[in-house]
């Protein structure tokens, strides 16, 4: 356990050592962390308890886009 194969893999050797880029050109590696940060901030603010579902949806999107624009 914990060992990495370092030998030759034949025809798959190049592909194994050089994995492809994500197939989705819109892939954003920061999206998961941004999603969690926005949800946590809304929970800390008590926003979910005091607003309708539609208001929460709009505020969540606003906060998400704000973090995305800041590059977070």
mmCIF file of C-alpha atoms in Angstrom:
data_model
loop_
_atom_site.group_PDB
_atom_site.id
_atom_site.type_symbol
_atom_site.label_atom_id
_atom_site.label_comp_id
_atom_site.label_asym_id
_atom_site.label_seq_id
_atom_site.Cartn_x
_atom_site.Cartn_y
_atom_site.Cartn_z
ATOM 1 C CA UNK A 1 0.000 0.000 0.000
ATOM 2 C CA UNK A 2 1.233 3.499 -0.772
ATOM 3 C CA UNK A 3 3.505 2.301 -3.569
ATOM 4 C CA UNK A 4 3.491 3.894 -7.004
ATOM 5 C CA UNK A 5 4.253 1.851 -10.083
ATOM 6 C CA UNK A 6 7.375 3.230 -11.736
ATOM 7 C CA UNK A 7 7.921 0.620 -14.441
ATOM 8 C CA UNK A 8 7.110 0.686 -18.122
ATOM 9 C CA UNK A 9 3.419 0.331 -19.059
ATOM 10 C CA UNK A 10 3.873 -0.439 -22.734
ATOM 11 C CA UNK A 11 1.501 1.481 -25.006
ATOM 12 C CA UNK A 12 -0.097 3.175 -21.993
ATOM 13 C CA UNK A 13 3.163 4.539 -20.610
ATOM 14 C CA UNK A 14 2.866 7.982 -22.214
ATOM 15 C CA UNK A 15 -0.827 8.366 -21.276
ATOM 16 C CA UNK A 16 -0.141 7.314 -17.673
ATOM 17 C CA UNK A 17 2.660 9.857 -17.274
ATOM 18 C CA UNK A 18 0.798 12.653 -19.122
ATOM 19 C CA UNK A 19 -2.873 12.650 -18.128
ATOM 20 C CA UNK A 20 -5.234 14.636 -20.360
ATOM 21 C CA UNK A 21 -6.665 18.023 -19.450
ATOM 22 C CA UNK A 22 -10.259 18.002 -18.179
ATOM 23 C CA UNK A 23 -12.737 17.280 -20.957
ATOM 24 C CA UNK A 24 -14.964 20.114 -19.800
ATOM 25 C CA UNK A 25 -13.462 23.362 -21.069
ATOM 26 C CA UNK A 26 -15.452 25.268 -18.404
ATOM 27 C CA UNK A 27 -13.864 23.240 -15.580
ATOM 28 C CA UNK A 28 -13.042 25.459 -12.614
ATOM 29 C CA UNK A 29 -10.800 23.841 -9.986
ATOM 30 C CA UNK A 30 -11.792 26.484 -7.414
ATOM 31 C CA UNK A 31 -15.546 25.911 -7.798
ATOM 32 C CA UNK A 32 -15.853 23.334 -5.001
ATOM 33 C CA UNK A 33 -14.090 25.532 -2.441
ATOM 34 C CA UNK A 34 -16.075 28.576 -3.579
ATOM 35 C CA UNK A 35 -19.336 26.616 -3.256
ATOM 36 C CA UNK A 36 -18.487 25.593 0.313
ATOM 37 C CA UNK A 37 -17.368 29.117 1.280
ATOM 38 C CA UNK A 38 -20.615 30.694 0.062
ATOM 39 C CA UNK A 39 -22.812 28.111 1.770
ATOM 40 C CA UNK A 40 -20.851 28.445 5.044
ATOM 41 C CA UNK A 41 -21.072 32.239 4.971
ATOM 42 C CA UNK A 42 -24.828 32.140 4.478
ATOM 43 C CA UNK A 43 -25.225 29.667 7.343
ATOM 44 C CA UNK A 44 -23.073 31.844 9.635
ATOM 45 C CA UNK A 45 -25.166 34.894 8.717
ATOM 46 C CA UNK A 46 -28.407 33.013 9.460
ATOM 47 C CA UNK A 47 -29.598 33.906 5.979
ATOM 48 C CA UNK A 48 -31.391 30.607 5.369
ATOM 49 C CA UNK A 49 -33.571 30.994 8.472
ATOM 50 C CA UNK A 50 -34.799 34.505 7.689
ATOM 51 C CA UNK A 51 -35.393 34.478 3.935
ATOM 52 C CA UNK A 52 -37.472 32.666 1.336
ATOM 53 C CA UNK A 53 -36.017 29.993 -0.881
ATOM 54 C CA UNK A 54 -35.983 32.347 -3.878
ATOM 55 C CA UNK A 55 -34.191 35.067 -1.878
ATOM 56 C CA UNK A 56 -31.624 32.511 -0.689
ATOM 57 C CA UNK A 57 -31.065 31.325 -4.242
ATOM 58 C CA UNK A 58 -30.471 34.872 -5.502
ATOM 59 C CA UNK A 59 -28.179 35.774 -2.591
ATOM 60 C CA UNK A 60 -26.213 32.555 -2.930
ATOM 61 C CA UNK A 61 -25.602 33.278 -6.640
ATOM 62 C CA UNK A 62 -24.632 36.894 -5.861
ATOM 63 C CA UNK A 63 -22.053 35.785 -3.262
ATOM 64 C CA UNK A 64 -20.730 33.054 -5.535
ATOM 65 C CA UNK A 65 -20.241 35.446 -8.450
ATOM 66 C CA UNK A 66 -18.584 37.962 -6.118
ATOM 67 C CA UNK A 67 -15.995 35.380 -4.962
ATOM 68 C CA UNK A 68 -15.465 34.242 -8.551
ATOM 69 C CA UNK A 69 -14.832 37.830 -9.683
ATOM 70 C CA UNK A 70 -12.255 38.210 -6.894
ATOM 71 C CA UNK A 71 -10.470 35.119 -8.177
ATOM 72 C CA UNK A 72 -11.193 32.983 -5.153
#
